[in-house]
mmCIF file of C-alpha atoms in Angstrom:
data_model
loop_
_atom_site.group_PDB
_atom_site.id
_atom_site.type_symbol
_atom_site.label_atom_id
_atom_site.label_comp_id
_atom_site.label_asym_id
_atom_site.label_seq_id
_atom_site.Cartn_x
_atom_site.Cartn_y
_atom_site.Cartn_z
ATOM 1 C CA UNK D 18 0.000 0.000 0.000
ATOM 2 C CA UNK D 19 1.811 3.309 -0.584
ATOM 3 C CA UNK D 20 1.150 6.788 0.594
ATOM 4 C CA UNK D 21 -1.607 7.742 -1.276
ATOM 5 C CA UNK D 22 -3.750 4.367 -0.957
ATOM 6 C CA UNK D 23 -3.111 5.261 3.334
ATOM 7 C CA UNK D 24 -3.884 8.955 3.221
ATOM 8 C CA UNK D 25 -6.986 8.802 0.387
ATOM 9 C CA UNK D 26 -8.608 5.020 2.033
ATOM 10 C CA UNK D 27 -8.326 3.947 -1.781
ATOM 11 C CA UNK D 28 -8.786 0.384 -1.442
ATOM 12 C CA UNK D 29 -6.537 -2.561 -2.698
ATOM 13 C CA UNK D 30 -6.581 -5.811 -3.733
ATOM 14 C CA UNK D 31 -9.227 -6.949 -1.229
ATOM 15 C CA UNK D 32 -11.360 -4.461 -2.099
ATOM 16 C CA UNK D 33 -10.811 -2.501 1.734
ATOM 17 C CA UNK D 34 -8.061 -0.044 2.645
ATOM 18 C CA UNK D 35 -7.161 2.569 5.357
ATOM 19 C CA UNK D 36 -11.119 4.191 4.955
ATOM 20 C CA UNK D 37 -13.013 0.443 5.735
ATOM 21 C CA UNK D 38 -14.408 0.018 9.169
ATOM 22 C CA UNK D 39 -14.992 -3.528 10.868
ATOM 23 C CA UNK D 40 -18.295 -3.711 10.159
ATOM 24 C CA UNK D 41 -17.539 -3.178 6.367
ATOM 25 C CA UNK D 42 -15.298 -5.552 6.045
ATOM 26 C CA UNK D 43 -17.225 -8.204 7.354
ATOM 27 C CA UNK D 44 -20.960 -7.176 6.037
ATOM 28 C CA UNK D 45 -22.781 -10.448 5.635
ATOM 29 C CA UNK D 46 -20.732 -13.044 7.150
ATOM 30 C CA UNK D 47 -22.157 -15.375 9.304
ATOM 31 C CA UNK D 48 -19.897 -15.927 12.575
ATOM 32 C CA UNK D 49 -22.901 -17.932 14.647
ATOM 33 C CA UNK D 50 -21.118 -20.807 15.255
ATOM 34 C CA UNK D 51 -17.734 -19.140 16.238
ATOM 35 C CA UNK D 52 -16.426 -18.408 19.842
ATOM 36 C CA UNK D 53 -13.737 -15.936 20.132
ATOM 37 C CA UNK D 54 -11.299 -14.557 22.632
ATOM 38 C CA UNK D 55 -10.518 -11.262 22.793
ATOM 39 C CA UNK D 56 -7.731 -9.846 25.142
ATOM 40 C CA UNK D 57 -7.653 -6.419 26.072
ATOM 41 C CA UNK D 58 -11.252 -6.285 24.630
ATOM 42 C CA UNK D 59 -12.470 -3.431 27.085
ATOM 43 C CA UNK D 60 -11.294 -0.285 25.431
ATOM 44 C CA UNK D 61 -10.358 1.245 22.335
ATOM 45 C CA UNK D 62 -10.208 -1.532 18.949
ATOM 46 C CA UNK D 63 -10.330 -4.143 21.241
ATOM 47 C CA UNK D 64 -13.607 -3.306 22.714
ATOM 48 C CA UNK D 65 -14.570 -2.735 18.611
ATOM 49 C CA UNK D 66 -13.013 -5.844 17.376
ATOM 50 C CA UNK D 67 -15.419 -7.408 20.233
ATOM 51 C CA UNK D 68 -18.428 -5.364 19.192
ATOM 52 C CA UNK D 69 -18.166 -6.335 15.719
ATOM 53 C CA UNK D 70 -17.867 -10.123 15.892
ATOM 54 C CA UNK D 71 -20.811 -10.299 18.780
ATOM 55 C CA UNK D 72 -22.288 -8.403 15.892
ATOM 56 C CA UNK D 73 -21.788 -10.923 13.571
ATOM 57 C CA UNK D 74 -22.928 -13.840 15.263
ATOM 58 C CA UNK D 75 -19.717 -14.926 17.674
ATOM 59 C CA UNK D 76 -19.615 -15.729 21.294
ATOM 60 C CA UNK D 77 -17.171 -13.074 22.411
ATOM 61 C CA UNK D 78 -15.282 -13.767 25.761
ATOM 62 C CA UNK D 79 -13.703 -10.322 26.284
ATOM 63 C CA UNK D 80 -10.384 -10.712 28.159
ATOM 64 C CA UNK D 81 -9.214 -7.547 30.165
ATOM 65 C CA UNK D 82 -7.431 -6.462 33.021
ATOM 66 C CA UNK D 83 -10.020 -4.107 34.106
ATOM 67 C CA UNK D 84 -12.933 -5.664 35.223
ATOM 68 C CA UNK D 85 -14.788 -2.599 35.438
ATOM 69 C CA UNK D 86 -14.437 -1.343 31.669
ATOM 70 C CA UNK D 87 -14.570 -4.643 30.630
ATOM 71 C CA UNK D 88 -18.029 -4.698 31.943
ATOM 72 C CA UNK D 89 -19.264 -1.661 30.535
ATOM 73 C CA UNK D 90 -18.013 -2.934 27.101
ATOM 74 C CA UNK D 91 -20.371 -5.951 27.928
ATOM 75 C CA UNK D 92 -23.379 -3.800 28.619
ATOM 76 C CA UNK D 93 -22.942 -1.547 25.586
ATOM 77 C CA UNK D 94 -22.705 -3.984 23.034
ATOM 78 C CA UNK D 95 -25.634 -5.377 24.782
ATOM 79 C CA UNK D 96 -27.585 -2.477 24.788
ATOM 80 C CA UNK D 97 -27.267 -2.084 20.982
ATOM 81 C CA UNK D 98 -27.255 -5.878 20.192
ATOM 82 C CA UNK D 99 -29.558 -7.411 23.302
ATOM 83 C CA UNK D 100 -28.966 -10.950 21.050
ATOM 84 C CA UNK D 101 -25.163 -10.643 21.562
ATOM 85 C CA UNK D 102 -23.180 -13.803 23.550
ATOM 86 C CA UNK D 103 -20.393 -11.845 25.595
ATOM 87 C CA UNK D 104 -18.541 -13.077 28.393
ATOM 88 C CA UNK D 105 -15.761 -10.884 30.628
ATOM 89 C CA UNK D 106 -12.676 -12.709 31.977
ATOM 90 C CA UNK D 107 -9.814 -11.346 33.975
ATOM 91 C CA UNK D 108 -6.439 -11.102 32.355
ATOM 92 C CA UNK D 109 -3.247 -9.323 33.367
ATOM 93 C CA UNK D 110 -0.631 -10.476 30.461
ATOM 94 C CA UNK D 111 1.818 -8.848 32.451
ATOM 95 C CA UNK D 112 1.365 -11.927 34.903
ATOM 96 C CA UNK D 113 2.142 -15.507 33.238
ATOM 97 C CA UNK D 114 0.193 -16.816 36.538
ATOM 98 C CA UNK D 115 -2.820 -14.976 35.439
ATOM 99 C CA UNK D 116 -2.602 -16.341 31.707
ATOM 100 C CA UNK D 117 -3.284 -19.636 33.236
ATOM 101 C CA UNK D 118 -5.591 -18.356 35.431
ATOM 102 C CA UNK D 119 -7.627 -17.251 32.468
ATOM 103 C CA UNK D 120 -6.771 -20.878 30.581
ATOM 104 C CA UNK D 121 -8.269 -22.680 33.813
ATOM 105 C CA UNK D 122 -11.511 -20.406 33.614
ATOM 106 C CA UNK D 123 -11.758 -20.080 30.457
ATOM 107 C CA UNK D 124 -11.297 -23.925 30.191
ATOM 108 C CA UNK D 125 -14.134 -25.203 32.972
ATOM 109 C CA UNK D 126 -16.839 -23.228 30.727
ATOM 110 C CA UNK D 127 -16.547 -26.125 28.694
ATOM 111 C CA UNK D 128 -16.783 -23.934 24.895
ATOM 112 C CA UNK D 129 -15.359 -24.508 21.923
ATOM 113 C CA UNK D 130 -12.481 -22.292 20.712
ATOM 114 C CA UNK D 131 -12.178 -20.893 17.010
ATOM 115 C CA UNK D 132 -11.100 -17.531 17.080
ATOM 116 C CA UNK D 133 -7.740 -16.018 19.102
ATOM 117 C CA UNK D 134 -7.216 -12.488 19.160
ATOM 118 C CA UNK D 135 -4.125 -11.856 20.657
ATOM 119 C CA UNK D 136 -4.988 -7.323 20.491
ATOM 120 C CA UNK D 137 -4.040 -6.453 24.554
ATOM 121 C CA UNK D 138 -1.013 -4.099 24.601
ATOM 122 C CA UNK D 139 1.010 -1.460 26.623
ATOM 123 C CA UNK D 140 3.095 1.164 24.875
ATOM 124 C CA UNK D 141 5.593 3.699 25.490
ATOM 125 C CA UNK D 142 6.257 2.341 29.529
ATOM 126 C CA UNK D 143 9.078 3.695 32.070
ATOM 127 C CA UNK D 144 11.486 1.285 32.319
ATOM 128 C CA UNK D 145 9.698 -1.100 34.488
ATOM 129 C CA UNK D 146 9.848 -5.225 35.186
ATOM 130 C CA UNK D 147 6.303 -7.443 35.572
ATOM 131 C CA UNK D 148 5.782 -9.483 38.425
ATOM 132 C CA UNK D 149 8.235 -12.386 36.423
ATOM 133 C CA UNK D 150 11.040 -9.815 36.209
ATOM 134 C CA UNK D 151 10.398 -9.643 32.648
ATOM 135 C CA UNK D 152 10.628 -5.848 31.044
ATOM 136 C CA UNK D 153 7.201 -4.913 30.279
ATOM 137 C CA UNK D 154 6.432 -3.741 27.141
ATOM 138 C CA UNK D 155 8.216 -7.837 26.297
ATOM 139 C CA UNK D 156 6.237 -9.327 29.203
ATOM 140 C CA UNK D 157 2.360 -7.924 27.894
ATOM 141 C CA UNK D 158 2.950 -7.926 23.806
ATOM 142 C CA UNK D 159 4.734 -10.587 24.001
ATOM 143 C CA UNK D 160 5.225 -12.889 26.417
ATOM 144 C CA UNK D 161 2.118 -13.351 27.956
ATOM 145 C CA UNK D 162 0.308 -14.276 24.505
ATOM 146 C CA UNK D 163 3.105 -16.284 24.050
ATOM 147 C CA UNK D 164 2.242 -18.553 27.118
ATOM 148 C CA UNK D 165 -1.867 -17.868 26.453
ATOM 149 C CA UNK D 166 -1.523 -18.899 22.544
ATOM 150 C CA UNK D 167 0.256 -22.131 23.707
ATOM 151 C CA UNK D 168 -2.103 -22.928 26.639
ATOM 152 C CA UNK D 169 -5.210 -22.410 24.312
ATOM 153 C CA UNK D 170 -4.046 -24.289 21.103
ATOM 154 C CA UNK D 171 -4.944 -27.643 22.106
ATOM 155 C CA UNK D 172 -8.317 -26.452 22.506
ATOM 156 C CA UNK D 173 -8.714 -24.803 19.355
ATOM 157 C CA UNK D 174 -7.057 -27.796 17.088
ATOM 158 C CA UNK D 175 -10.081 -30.111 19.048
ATOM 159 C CA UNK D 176 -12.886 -27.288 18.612
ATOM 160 C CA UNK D 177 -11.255 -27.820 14.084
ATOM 161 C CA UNK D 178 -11.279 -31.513 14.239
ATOM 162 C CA UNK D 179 -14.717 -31.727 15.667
ATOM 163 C CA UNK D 180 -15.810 -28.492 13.788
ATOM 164 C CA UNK D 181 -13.790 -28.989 10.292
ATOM 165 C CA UNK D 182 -13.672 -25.317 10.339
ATOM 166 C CA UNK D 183 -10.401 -23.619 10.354
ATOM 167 C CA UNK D 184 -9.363 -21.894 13.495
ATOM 168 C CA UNK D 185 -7.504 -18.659 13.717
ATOM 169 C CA UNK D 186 -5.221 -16.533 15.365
ATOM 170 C CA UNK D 187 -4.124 -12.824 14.894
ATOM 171 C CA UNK D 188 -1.301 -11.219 16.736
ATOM 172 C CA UNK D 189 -1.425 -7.623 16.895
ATOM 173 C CA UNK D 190 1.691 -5.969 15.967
ATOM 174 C CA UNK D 191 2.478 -2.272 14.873
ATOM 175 C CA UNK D 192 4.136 -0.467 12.272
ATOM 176 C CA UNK D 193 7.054 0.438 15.221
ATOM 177 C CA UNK D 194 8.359 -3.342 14.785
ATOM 178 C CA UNK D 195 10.470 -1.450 12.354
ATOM 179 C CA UNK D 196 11.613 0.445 15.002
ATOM 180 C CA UNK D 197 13.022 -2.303 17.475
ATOM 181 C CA UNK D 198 16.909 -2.429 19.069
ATOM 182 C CA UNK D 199 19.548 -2.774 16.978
ATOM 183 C CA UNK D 200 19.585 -6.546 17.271
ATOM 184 C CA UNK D 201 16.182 -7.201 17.411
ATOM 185 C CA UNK D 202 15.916 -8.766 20.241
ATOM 186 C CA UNK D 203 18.064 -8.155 23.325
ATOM 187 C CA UNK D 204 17.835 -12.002 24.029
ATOM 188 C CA UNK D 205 21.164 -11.093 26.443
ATOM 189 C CA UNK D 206 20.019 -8.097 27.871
ATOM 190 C CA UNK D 207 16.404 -8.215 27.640
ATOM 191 C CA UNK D 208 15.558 -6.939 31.345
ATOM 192 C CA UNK D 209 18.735 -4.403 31.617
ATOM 193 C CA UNK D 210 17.404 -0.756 32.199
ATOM 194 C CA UNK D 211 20.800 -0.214 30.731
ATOM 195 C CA UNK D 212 20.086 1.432 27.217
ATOM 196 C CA UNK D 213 16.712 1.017 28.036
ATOM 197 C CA UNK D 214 14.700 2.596 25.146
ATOM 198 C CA UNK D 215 10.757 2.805 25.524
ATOM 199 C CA UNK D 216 10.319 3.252 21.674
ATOM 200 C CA UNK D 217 12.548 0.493 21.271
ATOM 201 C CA UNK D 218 11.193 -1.352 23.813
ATOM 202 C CA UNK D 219 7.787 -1.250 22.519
ATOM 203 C CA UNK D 220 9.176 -1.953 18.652
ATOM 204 C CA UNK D 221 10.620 -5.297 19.827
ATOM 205 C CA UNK D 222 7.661 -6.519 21.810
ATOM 206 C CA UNK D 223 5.939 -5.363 18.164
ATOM 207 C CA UNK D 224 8.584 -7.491 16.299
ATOM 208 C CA UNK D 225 8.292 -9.908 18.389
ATOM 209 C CA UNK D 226 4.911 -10.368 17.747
ATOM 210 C CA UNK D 227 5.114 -11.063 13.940
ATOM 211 C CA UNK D 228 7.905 -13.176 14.850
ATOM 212 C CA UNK D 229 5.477 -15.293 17.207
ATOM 213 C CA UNK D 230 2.982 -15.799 14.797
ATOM 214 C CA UNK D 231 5.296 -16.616 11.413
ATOM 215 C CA UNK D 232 6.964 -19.728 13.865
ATOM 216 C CA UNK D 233 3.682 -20.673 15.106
ATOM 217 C CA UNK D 234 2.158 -20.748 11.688
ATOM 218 C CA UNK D 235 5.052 -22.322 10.441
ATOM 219 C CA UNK D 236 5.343 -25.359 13.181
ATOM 220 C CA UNK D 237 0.912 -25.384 12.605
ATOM 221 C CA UNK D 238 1.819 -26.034 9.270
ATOM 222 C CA UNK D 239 4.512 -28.706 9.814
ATOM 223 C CA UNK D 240 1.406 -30.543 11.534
ATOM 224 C CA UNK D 241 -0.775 -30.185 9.199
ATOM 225 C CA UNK D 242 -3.436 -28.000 11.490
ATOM 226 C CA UNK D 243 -5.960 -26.403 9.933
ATOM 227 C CA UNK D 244 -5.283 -22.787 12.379
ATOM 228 C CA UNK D 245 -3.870 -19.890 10.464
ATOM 229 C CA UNK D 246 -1.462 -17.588 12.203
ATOM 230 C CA UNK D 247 -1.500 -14.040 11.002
ATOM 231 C CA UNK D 248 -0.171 -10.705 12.330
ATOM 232 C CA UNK D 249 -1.737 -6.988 11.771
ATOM 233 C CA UNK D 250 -0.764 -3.640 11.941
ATOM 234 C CA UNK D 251 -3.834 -1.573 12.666
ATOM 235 C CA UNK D 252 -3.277 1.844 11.808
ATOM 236 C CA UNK D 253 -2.359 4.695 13.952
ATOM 237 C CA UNK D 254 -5.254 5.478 16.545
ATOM 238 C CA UNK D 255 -5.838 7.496 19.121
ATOM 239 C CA UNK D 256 -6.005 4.462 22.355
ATOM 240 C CA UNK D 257 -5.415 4.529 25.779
ATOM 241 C CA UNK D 258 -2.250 2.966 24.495
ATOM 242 C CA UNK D 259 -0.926 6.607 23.850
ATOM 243 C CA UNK D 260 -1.626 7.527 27.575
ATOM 244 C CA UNK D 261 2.542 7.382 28.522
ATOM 245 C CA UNK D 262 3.023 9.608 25.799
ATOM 246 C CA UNK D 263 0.211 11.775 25.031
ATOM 247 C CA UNK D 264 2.504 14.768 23.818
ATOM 248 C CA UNK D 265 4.098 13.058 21.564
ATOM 249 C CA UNK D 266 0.875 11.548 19.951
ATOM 250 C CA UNK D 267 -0.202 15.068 19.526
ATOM 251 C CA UNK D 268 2.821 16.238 18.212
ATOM 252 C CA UNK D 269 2.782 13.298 15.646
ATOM 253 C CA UNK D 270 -1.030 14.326 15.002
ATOM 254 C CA UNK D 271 -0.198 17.300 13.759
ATOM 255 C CA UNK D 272 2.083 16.165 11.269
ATOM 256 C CA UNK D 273 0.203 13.128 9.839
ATOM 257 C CA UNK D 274 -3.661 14.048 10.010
ATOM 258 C CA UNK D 275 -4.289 12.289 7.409
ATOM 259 C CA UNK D 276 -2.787 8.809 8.103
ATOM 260 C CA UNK D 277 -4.469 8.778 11.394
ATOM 261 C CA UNK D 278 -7.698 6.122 11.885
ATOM 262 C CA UNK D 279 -11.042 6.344 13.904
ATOM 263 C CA UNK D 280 -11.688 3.438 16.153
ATOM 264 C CA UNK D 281 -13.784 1.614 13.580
ATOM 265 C CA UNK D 282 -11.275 1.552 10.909
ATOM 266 C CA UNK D 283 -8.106 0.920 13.511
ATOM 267 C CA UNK D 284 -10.247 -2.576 14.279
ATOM 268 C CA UNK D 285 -11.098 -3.543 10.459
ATOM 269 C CA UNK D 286 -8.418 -5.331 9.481
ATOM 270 C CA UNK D 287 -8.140 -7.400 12.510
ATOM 271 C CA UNK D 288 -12.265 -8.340 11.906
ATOM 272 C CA UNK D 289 -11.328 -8.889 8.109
ATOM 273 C CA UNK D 290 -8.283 -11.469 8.975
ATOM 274 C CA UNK D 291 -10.674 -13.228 11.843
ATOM 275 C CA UNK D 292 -14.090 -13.261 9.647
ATOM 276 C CA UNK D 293 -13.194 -13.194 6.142
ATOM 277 C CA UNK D 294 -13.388 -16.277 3.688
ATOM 278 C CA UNK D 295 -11.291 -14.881 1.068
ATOM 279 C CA UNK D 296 -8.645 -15.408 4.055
ATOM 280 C CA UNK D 297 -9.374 -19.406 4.182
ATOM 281 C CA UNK D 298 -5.748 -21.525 4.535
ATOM 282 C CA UNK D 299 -3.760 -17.744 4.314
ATOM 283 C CA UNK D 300 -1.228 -18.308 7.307
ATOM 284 C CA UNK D 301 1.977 -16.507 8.248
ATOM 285 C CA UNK D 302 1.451 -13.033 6.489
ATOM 286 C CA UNK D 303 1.456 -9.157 7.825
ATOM 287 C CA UNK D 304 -1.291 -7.382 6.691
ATOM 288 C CA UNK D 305 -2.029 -3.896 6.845
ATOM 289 C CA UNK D 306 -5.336 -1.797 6.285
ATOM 290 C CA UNK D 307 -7.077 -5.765 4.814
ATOM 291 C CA UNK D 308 -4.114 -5.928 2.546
ATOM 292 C CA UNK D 309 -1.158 -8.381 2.775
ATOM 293 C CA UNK D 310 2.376 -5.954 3.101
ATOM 294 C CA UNK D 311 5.682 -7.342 3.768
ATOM 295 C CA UNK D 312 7.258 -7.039 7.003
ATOM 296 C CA UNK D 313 10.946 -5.435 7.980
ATOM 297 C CA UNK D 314 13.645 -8.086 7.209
ATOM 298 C CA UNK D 315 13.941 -8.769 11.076
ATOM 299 C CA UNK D 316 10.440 -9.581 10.573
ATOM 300 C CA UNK D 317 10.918 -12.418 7.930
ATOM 301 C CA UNK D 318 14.127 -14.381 9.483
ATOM 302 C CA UNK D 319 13.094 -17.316 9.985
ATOM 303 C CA UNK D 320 16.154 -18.364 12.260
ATOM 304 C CA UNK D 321 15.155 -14.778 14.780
ATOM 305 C CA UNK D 322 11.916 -16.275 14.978
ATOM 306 C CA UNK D 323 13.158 -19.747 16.403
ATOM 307 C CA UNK D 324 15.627 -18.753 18.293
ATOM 308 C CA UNK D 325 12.297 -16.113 20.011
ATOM 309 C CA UNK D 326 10.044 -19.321 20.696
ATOM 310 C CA UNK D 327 13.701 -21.212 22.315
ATOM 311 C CA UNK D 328 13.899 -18.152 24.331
ATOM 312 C CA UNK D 329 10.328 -17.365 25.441
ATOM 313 C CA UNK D 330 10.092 -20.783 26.566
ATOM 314 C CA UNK D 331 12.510 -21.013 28.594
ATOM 315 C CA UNK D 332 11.581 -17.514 30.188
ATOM 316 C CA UNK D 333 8.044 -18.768 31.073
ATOM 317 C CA UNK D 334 10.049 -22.109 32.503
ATOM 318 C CA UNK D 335 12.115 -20.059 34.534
ATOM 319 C CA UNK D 336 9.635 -17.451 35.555
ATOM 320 C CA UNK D 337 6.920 -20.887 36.992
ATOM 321 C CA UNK D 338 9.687 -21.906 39.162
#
């Protein structure tokens, strides 16, 4: 997509771009007999992304740290949708003890599981470490749906095999993964406040994430599953995600009006790679505004991406001790 496709909306091959909401992009599809998780699903395109597939037919289980939005998300898609299936489950991703917290629950309601949306993100943090000692922008993007993706995936590959329909994931990444250290990631200094960037910080949690879901969909594919793995870059927003760095947002508002998204359009292309047929058996891509692009080269190494899953394994080892 180039410049003038983002600024004018001018869709492209799929027929959406940068102007489609996520009710556009999935006008007329069925999702009845689809159950979805959502994390971070109580504000901003989360809380949109949930919206829009209750819309459609889904049983949305909205999974948020606050308890209290979360909540009020439930009761206004319910007020405008009083047919709409939405649960509310507690999830800090910060806390790899309350990822399987949220497995166990999620796991005794005894549902099916098609639909992953790993959206639930902090940006722009102080240097800070999570409860695992893990740096935190790396601990939430990352690491946390790193440990959730893995806990849930046995349930979705029996919810296919009894279903036959294809399960899928989307990991939301950003834009900034072009933006990451140096290296990529600082798999030897990962939790030093030495050099700590937050930009940087947040663009390798962001890199990290396409790199999560190009060696799950490769290793899903190795297998022979029928769950596509797919990563999105949603379009600058204004979130709560800005609300470390709320001058700089504005500054960077000023500049690039006309890149900037609504809420409805920031959630479309995650509702397009969830929803859409056209998507059927499309697995480790990048898309951005409905439209496959092609990642920075850290992005596509297949060996970074390995050597991530060796390392976020062991971290979530270490860090249940």
């Amino acid at each position: 997509m180039g410049i003038f496709s983002l600024a004018t909306g001018w869709p492209g091959p799929s027929g959406f771009g940068s102007a489609s909401t996520a009710e556009q992009v999935t006008d007329g599809i069925d999702a009845s007999n689809l159950t979805a998780i959502v994390t971070g699903g109580a504000s901003g395109i989360g809380a949109e992304t949930a919206r829009v597939l209750a819309l459609r037919g889904a049983h949305v289980i909205i999974a948020a740290r606050n308890m209290e939005a979360a909540n009020d998300t439930k009761q206004h898609i319910l007020k405008s949708n009083p047919a709409a299936r939405v649960d509310v489950l507690k999830l800090d991703l910060s806390s790899l003890k309350s990822v399987r917290a949220l497995v166990d629950k999620f796991t005794s309601m005894d549902l099916p599981l098609n639909i992953l949306i790993n959206n639930a993100g902090v940006m722009f943090c102080p240097y800070q470490l999570s409860e695992d000692g893990i740096e935190m922008h790396f601990a939430t993007n990352h690491l946390g749906h790193f440990l959730l993706t893995n806990l849930l995936l046995e349930k979705m590959k029996s919810t296919e095999r009894k279903t036959g329909i294809e399960g899928r994931i989307v990991n939301l990444s950003s834009i900034a993964h072009l933006r990451s250290y140096d290296e990529g990631i600082r798999f030897d200094n990962l939790n030093d406040n030495d050099g700590y960037s937050d930009k940087r910080a947040y663009g390798q949690s962001k890199l990290a994430n396409i790199l999560h879901a190009n060696e799950l969909s490769r290793r899903l594919q190795e297998e022979g599953s029928n769950i596509t793995v797919n990563s999105v870059h949603p379009g600058l927003i204004v979130t709560a995600l800005w609300r470390h760095s709320f001058l700089l947002m504005s500054v960077l508002k000023l500049f690039t009006y006309i890149f900037w998204k609504n809420v409805p359009q920031g959630a479309a292309t995650t509702c397009y790679i969830a929803l859409h047929p056209s998507l059927k058996g499309v697995t480790g891509k990048y898309f951005l505004d409905c439209n496959e692009e092609k990642p920075g080269e850290m992005a596509r190494e297949g060996t970074l991406g390995k050597r991530l899953w060796d390392f976020s394994e062991k971290l979530v080892k270490s860090a249940s001790k």
